[in-house]
Tab-separated table of C-alpha atoms in Angstrom:
chain	number	residue	atom	x	y	z
Q	1	UNK	CA	-9.459	1.690	-8.284
Q	2	UNK	CA	-8.265	0.823	-4.119
Q	3	UNK	CA	-7.767	4.207	-3.085
Q	4	UNK	CA	-5.188	4.837	-0.706
Q	5	UNK	CA	-5.258	6.948	2.271
Q	6	UNK	CA	-1.986	9.472	2.940
Q	7	UNK	CA	-3.050	10.953	5.595
Q	8	UNK	CA	-6.436	13.175	6.767
Q	9	UNK	CA	-7.604	13.902	3.449
Q	10	UNK	CA	-5.360	13.662	0.970
Q	11	UNK	CA	-5.932	10.327	-0.523
Q	12	UNK	CA	-3.739	8.141	-3.315
Q	13	UNK	CA	-5.446	5.847	-6.319
Q	14	UNK	CA	-3.155	2.109	-5.474
Q	15	UNK	CA	-1.685	2.369	-9.294
Q	16	UNK	CA	0.005	5.757	-10.098
Q	17	UNK	CA	0.967	6.877	-13.323
Q	18	UNK	CA	5.020	8.289	-13.161
Q	19	UNK	CA	5.685	10.713	-16.187
Q	20	UNK	CA	9.317	10.224	-16.065
Q	21	UNK	CA	8.969	9.702	-20.042
Q	22	UNK	CA	6.467	12.208	-20.337
Q	23	UNK	CA	9.255	14.693	-22.602
Q	24	UNK	CA	10.554	11.996	-24.180
Q	25	UNK	CA	7.936	11.260	-26.559
Q	26	UNK	CA	7.072	12.486	-29.864
Q	27	UNK	CA	4.407	13.752	-29.213
Q	28	UNK	CA	4.606	15.753	-26.455
Q	29	UNK	CA	1.096	18.627	-28.100
Q	30	UNK	CA	-0.987	19.694	-25.970
Q	31	UNK	CA	-4.417	17.466	-26.454
Q	32	UNK	CA	-1.540	14.097	-27.134
Q	33	UNK	CA	-0.316	14.854	-23.062
Q	34	UNK	CA	-4.499	15.802	-22.802
Q	35	UNK	CA	-5.734	12.713	-23.910
Q	36	UNK	CA	-3.298	10.537	-21.364
Q	37	UNK	CA	-4.405	12.649	-18.490
Q	38	UNK	CA	-7.428	11.846	-19.559
Q	39	UNK	CA	-6.738	8.301	-20.565
Q	40	UNK	CA	-5.290	7.329	-16.932
Q	41	UNK	CA	-7.833	9.735	-15.475
Q	42	UNK	CA	-11.062	7.094	-16.722
Q	43	UNK	CA	-9.083	4.442	-15.817
Q	44	UNK	CA	-9.128	5.475	-11.653
Q	45	UNK	CA	-5.184	6.266	-12.211
Q	46	UNK	CA	-5.724	10.158	-10.217
Q	47	UNK	CA	-2.406	10.296	-8.839
Q	48	UNK	CA	0.577	11.391	-11.078
Q	49	UNK	CA	3.629	11.052	-10.768
Q	50	UNK	CA	6.661	13.996	-11.514
Q	51	UNK	CA	9.936	14.845	-10.319
Q	52	UNK	CA	11.662	18.928	-11.264
Q	53	UNK	CA	14.426	16.902	-12.606
Q	54	UNK	CA	12.397	14.460	-15.211
Q	55	UNK	CA	13.274	14.914	-18.661
Q	56	UNK	CA	15.491	17.425	-18.009
Q	57	UNK	CA	13.608	19.144	-16.418
Q	58	UNK	CA	10.875	19.957	-18.769
Q	59	UNK	CA	8.823	16.793	-18.106
Q	60	UNK	CA	6.000	19.304	-15.589
Q	61	UNK	CA	6.788	22.007	-18.654
Q	62	UNK	CA	4.801	19.486	-20.687
Q	63	UNK	CA	2.422	18.666	-18.545
Q	64	UNK	CA	1.483	22.270	-17.079
Q	65	UNK	CA	0.755	22.436	-21.162
Q	66	UNK	CA	-2.170	20.416	-20.395
Q	67	UNK	CA	-3.261	21.571	-17.083
Q	68	UNK	CA	-3.161	25.324	-18.224
Q	69	UNK	CA	-5.143	24.779	-20.860
Q	70	UNK	CA	-8.092	22.167	-19.724
Q	71	UNK	CA	-7.404	23.744	-15.025
Q	72	UNK	CA	-10.383	21.939	-14.420
Q	73	UNK	CA	-7.926	18.307	-14.896
Q	74	UNK	CA	-6.121	19.881	-11.534
Q	75	UNK	CA	-9.373	18.711	-9.319
Q	76	UNK	CA	-9.533	14.793	-10.766
Q	77	UNK	CA	-5.782	14.953	-9.695
Q	78	UNK	CA	-3.724	14.159	-6.914
Q	79	UNK	CA	0.605	15.098	-8.387
Q	80	UNK	CA	3.298	14.124	-6.326
Q	81	UNK	CA	6.644	15.799	-7.488
Q	82	UNK	CA	10.567	15.732	-6.372
Q	83	UNK	CA	13.457	17.737	-5.889
Q	84	UNK	CA	17.066	17.684	-4.965
Q	85	UNK	CA	19.201	15.837	-7.531
Q	86	UNK	CA	21.300	18.285	-10.226
Q	87	UNK	CA	22.386	17.533	-13.256
Q	88	UNK	CA	23.399	20.106	-16.337
Q	89	UNK	CA	20.432	20.665	-17.793
Q	90	UNK	CA	18.023	23.035	-18.294
Q	91	UNK	CA	17.337	24.995	-15.395
Q	92	UNK	CA	20.999	24.279	-14.084
Q	93	UNK	CA	22.939	24.007	-17.313
Q	94	UNK	CA	26.892	24.985	-16.492
Q	95	UNK	CA	26.546	22.632	-12.740
Q	96	UNK	CA	29.978	21.258	-13.232
Q	97	UNK	CA	28.779	17.100	-11.430
Q	98	UNK	CA	26.050	15.670	-10.797
Q	99	UNK	CA	24.817	16.389	-7.492
Q	100	UNK	CA	22.427	16.533	-4.234
Q	101	UNK	CA	21.089	19.543	-2.742
Q	102	UNK	CA	19.239	19.850	0.558
Q	103	UNK	CA	19.703	23.449	1.174
Q	104	UNK	CA	16.408	25.863	2.149
Q	105	UNK	CA	17.055	27.839	-0.842
Q	106	UNK	CA	17.557	24.551	-3.426
Q	107	UNK	CA	14.247	23.649	-2.856
Q	108	UNK	CA	11.953	26.863	-2.128
Q	109	UNK	CA	13.492	27.629	-6.032
Q	110	UNK	CA	11.989	24.073	-6.698
Q	111	UNK	CA	8.689	23.702	-5.681
Q	112	UNK	CA	8.285	27.609	-7.052
Q	113	UNK	CA	9.649	26.329	-10.271
Q	114	UNK	CA	7.497	22.981	-10.469
Q	115	UNK	CA	4.643	25.404	-9.509
Q	116	UNK	CA	5.077	27.722	-12.149
Q	117	UNK	CA	5.460	24.729	-14.421
Q	118	UNK	CA	2.531	22.519	-14.191
Q	119	UNK	CA	0.350	26.155	-13.360
Q	120	UNK	CA	-0.568	24.652	-10.679
Q	121	UNK	CA	-1.189	26.372	-6.637
Q	122	UNK	CA	-0.352	23.480	-4.830
Q	123	UNK	CA	1.717	19.909	-4.546
Q	124	UNK	CA	0.098	16.517	-2.874
Q	125	UNK	CA	3.264	15.420	-1.758
Q	126	UNK	CA	6.680	16.992	-2.468
Q	127	UNK	CA	9.676	13.799	-1.700
Q	128	UNK	CA	13.173	14.761	-1.136
Q	129	UNK	CA	14.331	12.572	-4.638
Q	130	UNK	CA	17.591	11.048	-2.961
Q	131	UNK	CA	19.392	10.782	-0.074
Q	132	UNK	CA	21.964	13.818	0.149
Q	133	UNK	CA	24.673	12.458	2.575
Q	134	UNK	CA	25.438	16.439	3.355
Q	135	UNK	CA	21.886	17.172	4.162
Q	136	UNK	CA	21.803	19.206	7.510
Q	137	UNK	CA	18.393	17.827	8.673
Q	138	UNK	CA	17.311	20.692	11.227
Q	139	UNK	CA	17.791	23.064	8.097
Q	140	UNK	CA	15.398	20.764	5.544
Q	141	UNK	CA	12.902	19.623	7.637
Q	142	UNK	CA	12.761	23.153	8.752
Q	143	UNK	CA	12.485	23.759	4.705
Q	144	UNK	CA	9.836	21.494	4.060
Q	145	UNK	CA	7.190	22.433	7.343
Q	146	UNK	CA	6.997	25.864	5.558
Q	147	UNK	CA	5.617	24.987	2.823
Q	148	UNK	CA	3.422	22.268	4.471
Q	149	UNK	CA	2.682	25.545	6.627
Q	150	UNK	CA	2.442	28.212	3.738
Q	151	UNK	CA	0.429	25.145	1.056
Q	152	UNK	CA	2.422	25.355	-0.988
Q	153	UNK	CA	2.331	21.243	-0.490
Q	154	UNK	CA	-0.032	19.072	1.202
Q	155	UNK	CA	2.402	16.578	2.670
Q	156	UNK	CA	6.449	15.472	2.921
Q	157	UNK	CA	8.132	12.216	1.738
Q	158	UNK	CA	10.667	10.530	0.178
Q	159	UNK	CA	12.523	8.746	-2.338
Q	160	UNK	CA	15.012	6.710	-2.336
Q	161	UNK	CA	15.927	6.378	1.331
Q	162	UNK	CA	17.046	3.839	3.860
Q	163	UNK	CA	15.756	3.889	7.675
Q	164	UNK	CA	18.241	6.112	8.467
Q	165	UNK	CA	17.760	7.961	6.541
Q	166	UNK	CA	14.568	8.047	7.337
Q	167	UNK	CA	14.624	8.506	10.918
Q	168	UNK	CA	17.671	11.662	10.156
Q	169	UNK	CA	15.164	13.388	8.969
Q	170	UNK	CA	12.022	12.651	9.970
Q	171	UNK	CA	13.441	13.942	14.114
Q	172	UNK	CA	14.479	17.154	12.355
Q	173	UNK	CA	10.730	17.676	11.122
Q	174	UNK	CA	6.652	19.066	12.349
Q	175	UNK	CA	4.593	17.102	10.225
Q	176	UNK	CA	5.240	13.995	9.377
Q	177	UNK	CA	6.659	12.059	6.099
Q	178	UNK	CA	4.433	10.441	4.621
Q	179	UNK	CA	5.556	8.018	1.931
Q	180	UNK	CA	9.020	6.496	1.274
Q	181	UNK	CA	9.410	5.558	-2.893
Q	182	UNK	CA	11.472	3.036	-3.355
Q	183	UNK	CA	12.661	0.657	-5.791
Q	184	UNK	CA	10.855	-2.509	-5.793
Q	185	UNK	CA	9.764	-5.129	-8.945
Q	186	UNK	CA	10.153	-8.342	-9.867
Q	187	UNK	CA	13.649	-7.877	-10.548
Q	188	UNK	CA	14.988	-5.804	-7.204
Q	189	UNK	CA	13.747	-7.579	-4.226
Q	190	UNK	CA	16.255	-6.076	-2.104
Q	191	UNK	CA	13.352	-4.333	0.321
Q	192	UNK	CA	12.235	-7.725	1.015
Q	193	UNK	CA	15.471	-9.233	2.157
Q	194	UNK	CA	17.380	-5.238	4.043
Q	195	UNK	CA	15.033	-4.672	6.387
Q	196	UNK	CA	13.581	-1.319	4.294
Q	197	UNK	CA	10.130	-3.088	3.896
Q	198	UNK	CA	10.456	-4.602	8.214
Q	199	UNK	CA	11.324	-0.630	9.030
Q	200	UNK	CA	7.808	0.742	6.872
Q	201	UNK	CA	5.980	-1.836	8.011
Q	202	UNK	CA	6.572	-1.287	11.701
Q	203	UNK	CA	6.109	1.676	11.599
Q	204	UNK	CA	3.123	2.179	9.528
Q	205	UNK	CA	4.552	3.716	7.288
Q	206	UNK	CA	2.571	3.558	3.601
Q	207	UNK	CA	5.317	2.747	0.480
Q	208	UNK	CA	5.436	3.471	-3.157
Q	209	UNK	CA	7.080	1.724	-5.556
Q	210	UNK	CA	8.914	2.324	-9.247
Q	211	UNK	CA	10.739	0.236	-11.065
């Protein structure tokens, strides 16, 4: 499997195992989840894409059952996770309306919860899941830099950001954004014509595709 270098010492497999539906499987036993992870690893797929919101805030814990039962798996994996979407489910049960939260306290709490749920010490890349129209980019950038400095995350990226969203957040950070995960497929080709891919190509940014 081809490897893609995002930063010094950090590379992803070209294909990534997206875990959005992991908790929806009728079998979420440790044995079954472990088998899924190992099947991917056997094919050279070493990068696993998570998010706090997946499975109504349960998918990270489902994955964590396998990682806690077999800690040696972690050394063969790169783990991506995301935060900032708040819905009425799981740990955010009672939220009155879906919204985005990029405040420092929320990001810190989300990262700590993700680490605990998955039973890991560090997230390889943390993505801000959606642009927050109310984001204080100075506050958000500062907490993301601090999380890298603290060793809780290795690198920072974003998801579903337009070029101006990327530039705004990057302007308030010391550490570079390493990727933007955008919707891109045969059924969604807008990034080819709306300037998104051109922007990232112009600046030598790496893009992840979801569909």
